[in-house]
C-alpha cells in the first residue's frame, strides 16, 4: 500500500514519505524489541519483575516526556535535523545498553534511547502533513501510521534471529549501529521541508481547506487518550485472559501475531474509512467494533476466540489512523508541530498508565470483569466524537 501510494506522488513528497515511514519503522521497532531483550536482562542482572517493568517504563516514559520539547526544537532548528540527531541518540542508547556492566548503566542507556525515540512521532507526522496538505493528509498519515507496525513486527523478529547467532551484547550493538546508519541517511536528506515552510501551491490548498481554529483539538486528544488506554490495557492483559481459557505460550504467541496482523491492516483500512465516512462515523464504527469484539471474546472458547482476534485488531488499531489524520484538519499549519507533540504525548502517556490502573482492577475483581470495563470505557469516545462534529469539514 505504501509503495503504491509513493508511486503516484511527486519526488519531494515521495522522499518525505520515505524518510518519515523509515524513521517510524526504526523507532517503533526499537521500542518493541525490548520485549525480546527484557528476559535476557533479567537473567544477566538478576532482576525481579518490578525492575524489569521499570526498564520498560524508563524507555517509554523518556520517549513520551521528550515529544513536546522535540517539537519545539524542530520548530527552531528544523524537523529533519532534529529527527536525524534523535535517531542517532536512540542508536547510541542501544550501543550503551550493549556495553552496560550493571543495572544503573542499563537504566541510563534506556533513558538515552527513549529520549532519542521521542523525536520521531511529532516530527515525522508533521513532515507528512506538510508534504500532503488538505484532504490528502489523512491517507498519507494512515500510510505513515501503518509503517510503524512493520517495525513492530520486523525488529523483534530480527533481534530474536540475531540472538540465535551471537550474545545479547553483540546483538544489541548491531541494533545500535542500524540506528546510526539510519540517522546518517536522514541527515543526508535534509532537503525536506523543515521549519514550517510548505510549497506555495500546497499552502494555498491547505489554507482553503483547513478550519485551523484548534478549538476541537482538546476533544480529539481526549478521544485519542481513551483509545490508546483501551489498546494498551487490552493488549497487556489479553495473554492472561487466554491463559484462563487454557492457552499455553505457543497459543499466546500465535494470538498476539493474529491481533498485530489485524492491527496493521486496520491502520491502512481505517485511514481509507475515515476518508469515506468522515471522522465521526468512522470513529463510531471502529470504537463500537472494538467494544463488541472484546465482549464477544469473553465467553468464547480458546480457538474460537483466536479466530476473532484479527477482527478485534483491525478495530483496536484502526481508530488511531482516523484520529492522527484529523490533527491537520483542526490545527493551523504554524501550530501543527506542537499539536502533534501534545497529541502523541497524551496518547503514549495514557497508554503507559492504563495497564497499571487496569491491573489493580484485575487484582481486586478479575481479568474478565476488567475486560468488560475496558469495553465500556471505550464507548465514551462515541459522544466525544459527536461533540467534535462542529469543528470538522465533514463529520
Coordinates of C-alpha atoms in Angstrom, one line a residue:
X1 CA 0.0 0.0 0.0
X2 CA 2.8 2.4 0.9
X3 CA 4.8 1.6 -2.3
X4 CA 1.6 2.0 -4.4
X5 CA 1.0 5.4 -2.8
X6 CA 4.6 6.5 -3.3
X7 CA 4.5 5.7 -6.9
X8 CA 1.7 8.3 -7.5
X9 CA 3.3 11.3 -5.9
X10 CA 6.0 13.8 -6.7
X11 CA 9.6 13.2 -5.9
X12 CA 9.9 15.6 -2.9
X13 CA 6.7 14.2 -1.4
X14 CA 8.0 10.7 -2.0
X15 CA 11.3 11.5 -0.3
X16 CA 9.4 13.0 2.7
X17 CA 7.2 9.9 3.0
X18 CA 10.1 7.5 2.7
X19 CA 12.1 9.3 5.5
X20 CA 9.1 9.6 7.8
X21 CA 8.0 6.0 7.3
X22 CA 11.6 4.7 7.6
X23 CA 12.0 6.6 10.9
X24 CA 8.7 5.2 12.1
X25 CA 9.7 1.6 11.3
X26 CA 13.0 2.1 13.1
X27 CA 11.7 3.8 16.3
X28 CA 8.6 1.6 16.8
X29 CA 10.9 -1.4 16.2
X30 CA 13.3 -0.1 18.8
X31 CA 10.5 0.3 21.3
X32 CA 9.0 -3.2 20.8
X33 CA 12.2 -5.2 20.5
X34 CA 12.7 -4.5 24.3
X35 CA 10.2 -7.4 24.8
X36 CA 12.8 -9.8 23.4
X37 CA 15.7 -8.4 25.5
X38 CA 13.9 -8.0 28.9
X39 CA 14.1 -11.7 29.8
X40 CA 17.8 -11.8 28.9
X41 CA 18.5 -8.7 31.0
X42 CA 16.5 -10.2 33.9
X43 CA 18.9 -13.2 33.9
X44 CA 22.0 -11.2 33.3
X45 CA 21.5 -8.7 36.1
X46 CA 19.4 -10.8 38.5
X47 CA 16.3 -8.6 38.3
X48 CA 12.9 -9.1 39.8
X49 CA 9.7 -8.4 37.8
X50 CA 9.4 -4.9 39.3
X51 CA 12.8 -4.0 38.0
X52 CA 12.0 -5.5 34.6
X53 CA 8.9 -3.3 34.4
X54 CA 11.0 -0.3 35.4
X55 CA 13.2 -0.8 32.4
X56 CA 10.3 -0.7 30.0
X57 CA 8.8 2.3 31.8
X58 CA 12.1 4.2 31.6
X59 CA 12.3 3.9 27.9
X60 CA 8.6 4.7 27.2
X61 CA 8.5 7.4 29.8
X62 CA 11.5 9.2 28.4
X63 CA 10.1 8.9 24.9
X64 CA 6.7 10.3 26.0
X65 CA 8.3 13.1 28.0
X66 CA 10.5 14.4 25.2
X67 CA 8.0 14.7 22.5
X68 CA 6.9 18.2 23.3
X69 CA 10.5 19.5 23.7
X70 CA 11.3 17.7 20.4
X71 CA 8.6 19.6 18.7
X72 CA 9.9 22.9 20.0
X73 CA 13.4 22.1 18.9
X74 CA 12.1 21.1 15.4
X75 CA 10.4 24.5 15.1
X76 CA 13.7 26.2 15.9
X77 CA 16.3 24.1 14.1
X78 CA 14.3 22.2 11.5
X79 CA 12.5 18.9 11.7
X80 CA 14.8 16.7 9.6
X81 CA 17.9 17.8 11.6
X82 CA 16.3 17.1 15.0
X83 CA 14.9 13.8 13.6
X84 CA 18.3 12.7 12.4
X85 CA 20.1 13.6 15.7
X86 CA 17.4 12.0 17.8
X87 CA 17.7 8.8 15.7
X88 CA 21.4 8.8 16.3
X89 CA 20.8 9.3 20.0
X90 CA 18.5 6.3 20.0
X91 CA 21.2 4.2 18.3
X92 CA 23.7 5.4 20.9
X93 CA 21.3 4.3 23.6
X94 CA 21.4 0.7 22.3
X95 CA 25.1 0.8 21.9
X96 CA 25.3 1.9 25.6
X97 CA 22.9 -0.9 26.6
X98 CA 25.2 -3.4 24.9
X99 CA 28.1 -2.1 26.9
X100 CA 26.3 -2.0 30.2
X101 CA 28.2 -3.5 33.1
X102 CA 25.4 -3.1 35.6
X103 CA 21.8 -2.2 36.2
X104 CA 22.3 1.5 36.7
X105 CA 24.2 1.9 33.4
X106 CA 21.4 -0.1 31.6
X107 CA 18.8 2.2 33.0
X108 CA 20.7 5.2 31.8
X109 CA 21.1 3.7 28.4
X110 CA 17.4 3.1 28.0
X111 CA 16.6 6.7 29.1
X112 CA 19.0 7.9 26.5
X113 CA 17.4 5.7 23.8
X114 CA 13.9 6.8 24.9
X115 CA 14.8 10.4 24.6
X116 CA 16.1 9.7 21.1
X117 CA 12.9 7.9 20.0
X118 CA 10.9 10.8 21.4
X119 CA 11.6 12.9 18.4
X120 CA 10.1 10.6 15.8
X121 CA 6.3 10.8 16.2
X122 CA 5.8 14.6 16.4
X123 CA 8.3 15.4 13.7
X124 CA 7.6 12.7 11.2
X125 CA 3.9 13.1 11.4
X126 CA 4.3 16.9 10.9
X127 CA 6.6 16.4 7.9
X128 CA 4.0 14.1 6.3
X129 CA 1.2 16.6 7.0
X130 CA 3.3 19.3 5.4
X131 CA 4.1 17.4 2.3
X132 CA 0.4 16.2 1.8
X133 CA -1.8 19.2 2.7
X134 CA -5.5 19.4 2.8
X135 CA -7.6 16.3 2.1
X136 CA -4.5 14.2 1.1
X137 CA -3.0 14.3 4.6
X138 CA -5.5 11.7 6.1
X139 CA -4.5 8.9 3.7
X140 CA -0.8 9.9 3.9
X141 CA -0.8 9.8 7.7
X142 CA -2.6 6.4 7.6
X143 CA 0.3 5.0 5.5
X144 CA 2.8 6.6 7.8
X145 CA 0.9 5.1 10.8
X146 CA 0.9 1.7 9.2
X147 CA 4.7 1.8 8.7
X148 CA 5.2 1.7 12.5
X149 CA 3.5 -1.7 12.6
X150 CA 6.1 -3.0 10.1
X151 CA 8.8 -2.1 12.6
X152 CA 6.9 -3.7 15.5
X153 CA 6.8 -7.0 13.5
X154 CA 10.3 -6.9 11.9
X155 CA 12.6 -5.7 14.7
X156 CA 11.6 -8.1 17.4
X157 CA 11.8 -11.0 14.9
X158 CA 15.2 -9.8 13.6
X159 CA 16.5 -9.4 17.2
X160 CA 15.4 -12.9 18.1
X161 CA 17.2 -14.2 14.9
X162 CA 20.4 -12.3 15.9
X163 CA 20.3 -13.8 19.3
X164 CA 20.5 -17.3 17.9
X165 CA 23.9 -16.4 16.4
X166 CA 25.5 -14.1 18.9
X167 CA 25.4 -13.0 22.6
X168 CA 22.9 -10.3 23.5
X169 CA 25.6 -7.7 23.9
X170 CA 26.8 -8.2 20.3
X171 CA 23.2 -8.2 19.0
X172 CA 22.4 -5.0 20.8
X173 CA 25.5 -3.4 19.3
X174 CA 24.3 -4.4 15.8
X175 CA 20.9 -2.8 16.6
X176 CA 22.6 0.4 17.7
X177 CA 24.7 0.6 14.5
X178 CA 21.5 0.2 12.5
X179 CA 20.2 3.4 14.2
X180 CA 23.4 5.3 13.4
X181 CA 23.2 4.3 9.7
X182 CA 19.5 5.4 9.6
X183 CA 20.4 8.7 11.3
X184 CA 23.1 9.4 8.6
X185 CA 20.6 8.7 5.9
X186 CA 18.1 11.1 7.4
X187 CA 20.7 13.8 7.8
X188 CA 21.8 13.3 4.2
X189 CA 18.2 14.0 3.1
X190 CA 17.8 17.3 5.0
X191 CA 16.3 19.0 1.9
X192 CA 12.9 18.0 3.3
X193 CA 10.6 20.9 4.4
X194 CA 11.8 21.6 8.0
X195 CA 10.8 24.8 9.7
X196 CA 7.2 25.1 8.7
X197 CA 7.8 26.1 5.1
X198 CA 5.5 24.4 2.6
X199 CA 5.2 24.9 -1.1
X200 CA 3.1 27.9 -2.1
X201 CA 0.6 25.9 -4.0
X202 CA 0.2 23.5 -1.1
X203 CA -0.1 26.4 1.3
X204 CA -2.9 27.8 -0.7
X205 CA -4.7 24.5 -0.9
X206 CA -4.3 24.0 2.8
X207 CA -5.5 27.5 3.7
X208 CA -8.6 26.9 1.6
X209 CA -9.4 23.5 3.2
X210 CA -8.4 23.7 6.9
X211 CA -10.5 25.1 9.7
X212 CA -7.4 25.7 11.8
X213 CA -9.2 27.1 14.8
X214 CA -7.8 24.4 17.2
X215 CA -11.0 24.5 19.3
X216 CA -11.8 20.9 18.6
X217 CA -8.3 19.7 19.4
X218 CA -8.9 19.0 23.1
X219 CA -11.8 16.8 22.2
X220 CA -9.7 14.9 19.6
X221 CA -6.9 14.5 22.2
X222 CA -9.4 13.1 24.8
X223 CA -10.6 10.5 22.2
X224 CA -7.0 9.6 21.4
X225 CA -6.1 9.1 25.0
X226 CA -9.1 6.8 25.7
X227 CA -8.3 4.9 22.5
X228 CA -4.7 4.4 23.5
X229 CA -5.6 3.5 27.1
X230 CA -8.0 0.9 25.7
X231 CA -5.5 -0.6 23.3
X232 CA -2.7 -0.9 25.9
X233 CA -5.0 -2.2 28.6
X234 CA -6.5 -4.8 26.4
X235 CA -3.1 -6.0 24.9
X236 CA -1.4 -6.1 28.3
X237 CA -4.0 -8.5 29.8
X238 CA -5.0 -10.4 26.7
X239 CA -2.4 -13.2 27.4
X240 CA -3.9 -13.6 30.9
X241 CA -7.4 -13.9 29.5
X242 CA -6.2 -16.5 27.0
X243 CA -4.4 -18.3 29.8
X244 CA -7.8 -18.6 31.7
X245 CA -9.1 -20.3 28.5
X246 CA -6.3 -22.9 28.6
X247 CA -3.7 -21.3 26.3
X248 CA -0.1 -22.1 26.7
X249 CA 2.9 -19.9 25.5
X250 CA 2.7 -21.2 21.8
X251 CA -1.0 -20.3 21.6
X252 CA -0.4 -16.9 23.2
X253 CA 2.3 -16.2 20.7
X254 CA 0.0 -17.1 17.8
X255 CA -2.8 -15.0 19.3
X256 CA -0.5 -11.9 19.6
X257 CA 0.6 -12.4 16.0
X258 CA -3.0 -12.6 14.8
X259 CA -4.1 -9.4 16.6
X260 CA -1.0 -7.4 15.5
X261 CA -1.5 -8.5 11.9
X262 CA -5.1 -7.4 12.1
X263 CA -3.9 -4.1 13.6
X264 CA -1.5 -3.5 10.8
X265 CA -4.3 -4.0 8.3
X266 CA -6.6 -1.8 10.4
X267 CA -4.1 1.1 10.2
X268 CA -4.5 1.3 6.4
X269 CA -8.1 0.2 6.1
X270 CA -9.4 2.7 8.7
X271 CA -7.5 5.6 7.1
X272 CA -9.5 4.9 4.0
X273 CA -12.6 4.5 6.1
X274 CA -12.1 7.9 7.6
X275 CA -11.9 9.5 4.2
X276 CA -15.1 7.8 3.0
X277 CA -17.3 8.1 6.1
X278 CA -15.8 11.1 7.9
X279 CA -14.2 11.2 11.3
X280 CA -17.3 10.8 13.5
X281 CA -18.9 7.9 11.7
X282 CA -15.6 6.1 11.2
X283 CA -14.9 6.5 15.0
X284 CA -18.3 5.1 15.8
X285 CA -17.7 2.1 13.6
X286 CA -14.1 1.3 14.9
X287 CA -14.7 2.0 18.6
X288 CA -18.1 0.3 18.5
X289 CA -16.5 -2.7 16.8
X290 CA -13.7 -2.7 19.5
X291 CA -16.2 -2.8 22.3
X292 CA -18.3 -5.5 20.6
X293 CA -15.2 -7.6 19.8
X294 CA -13.9 -7.5 23.4
X295 CA -17.3 -8.5 24.8
X296 CA -17.7 -11.3 22.2
X297 CA -14.3 -12.7 23.0
X298 CA -15.0 -13.2 26.7
X299 CA -17.4 -16.2 26.6
X300 CA -15.8 -17.9 23.6
X301 CA -13.6 -21.0 23.9
X302 CA -9.9 -20.6 23.1
X303 CA -9.7 -21.4 19.4
X304 CA -13.0 -19.7 18.5
X305 CA -11.7 -16.6 20.4
X306 CA -8.4 -16.7 18.5
X307 CA -10.4 -16.6 15.2
X308 CA -12.0 -13.3 16.4
X309 CA -8.6 -11.6 17.3
X310 CA -7.7 -10.4 13.8
X311 CA -11.0 -8.6 13.6
X312 CA -10.5 -7.1 17.0
X313 CA -7.0 -6.0 15.9
X314 CA -8.4 -4.1 12.9
X315 CA -10.8 -2.1 15.0
X316 CA -8.4 -1.7 18.0
X317 CA -5.6 -0.2 16.0
X318 CA -7.6 1.3 13.2
X319 CA -9.1 4.2 15.1
X320 CA -5.6 5.8 15.5
X321 CA -5.3 6.3 11.8
X322 CA -8.6 8.2 11.8
X323 CA -7.6 10.3 14.7
X324 CA -4.0 11.1 13.6
X325 CA -5.3 12.2 10.2
X326 CA -7.7 14.7 11.8
X327 CA -5.0 16.8 13.6
X328 CA -4.2 18.8 10.4
X329 CA -7.9 19.5 9.9
X330 CA -8.2 21.1 13.4
X331 CA -4.9 22.9 13.8
X332 CA -3.4 25.6 11.5
X333 CA -0.1 24.7 9.9
X334 CA 2.1 27.1 12.0
X335 CA 0.8 25.4 15.3
X336 CA 0.8 21.9 14.0
X337 CA 4.3 20.8 15.1
X338 CA 3.4 21.4 18.7
X339 CA -0.1 20.0 18.3
X340 CA 1.4 16.7 17.1
X341 CA 3.8 16.7 20.0
X342 CA 1.0 17.2 22.5
X343 CA -1.2 14.6 20.7
X344 CA 1.4 11.9 20.8
X345 CA 2.5 12.7 24.4
X346 CA -1.1 12.3 25.5
X347 CA -1.6 9.0 23.7
X348 CA 1.6 7.5 24.8
X349 CA 1.1 8.7 28.4
X350 CA -2.4 7.3 28.6
X351 CA -1.2 4.0 27.1
X352 CA 1.6 3.8 29.7
X353 CA -0.7 4.4 32.7
X354 CA -3.7 2.4 31.8
X355 CA -2.2 -1.1 32.4
X356 CA -1.4 0.0 36.0
X357 CA -5.0 1.0 36.6
X358 CA -6.5 -2.0 34.9
X359 CA -4.0 -4.3 36.7
X360 CA -5.2 -3.0 40.0
X361 CA -8.8 -3.6 38.9
X362 CA -7.9 -7.2 37.8
X363 CA -6.3 -7.9 41.2
X364 CA -9.4 -6.7 43.0
X365 CA -12.0 -8.3 40.7
X366 CA -10.8 -10.5 37.8
X367 CA -9.4 -10.2 34.3
X368 CA -12.8 -10.9 32.6
X369 CA -14.5 -8.2 34.7
X370 CA -11.7 -5.8 33.9
X371 CA -12.1 -6.5 30.2
X372 CA -15.8 -5.7 30.4
X373 CA -14.8 -2.4 31.9
X374 CA -12.3 -1.7 29.1
X375 CA -15.1 -2.4 26.6
X376 CA -17.4 0.0 28.5
X377 CA -14.8 2.8 28.8
X378 CA -14.0 2.9 25.0
X379 CA -17.7 3.7 24.3
X380 CA -17.1 7.1 26.0
X381 CA -15.4 8.1 22.7
X382 CA -18.7 8.0 20.9
X383 CA -20.3 11.0 22.5
X384 CA -17.0 12.8 22.5
X385 CA -16.6 12.3 18.7
X386 CA -20.2 13.5 18.2
X387 CA -19.2 16.8 20.0
X388 CA -16.3 17.1 17.6
X389 CA -18.7 17.5 14.6
X390 CA -18.9 21.3 14.5
X391 CA -15.2 21.7 14.2
X392 CA -14.8 19.3 11.2
X393 CA -15.1 20.0 7.5
X394 CA -17.0 16.7 7.3
X395 CA -18.4 14.8 10.2

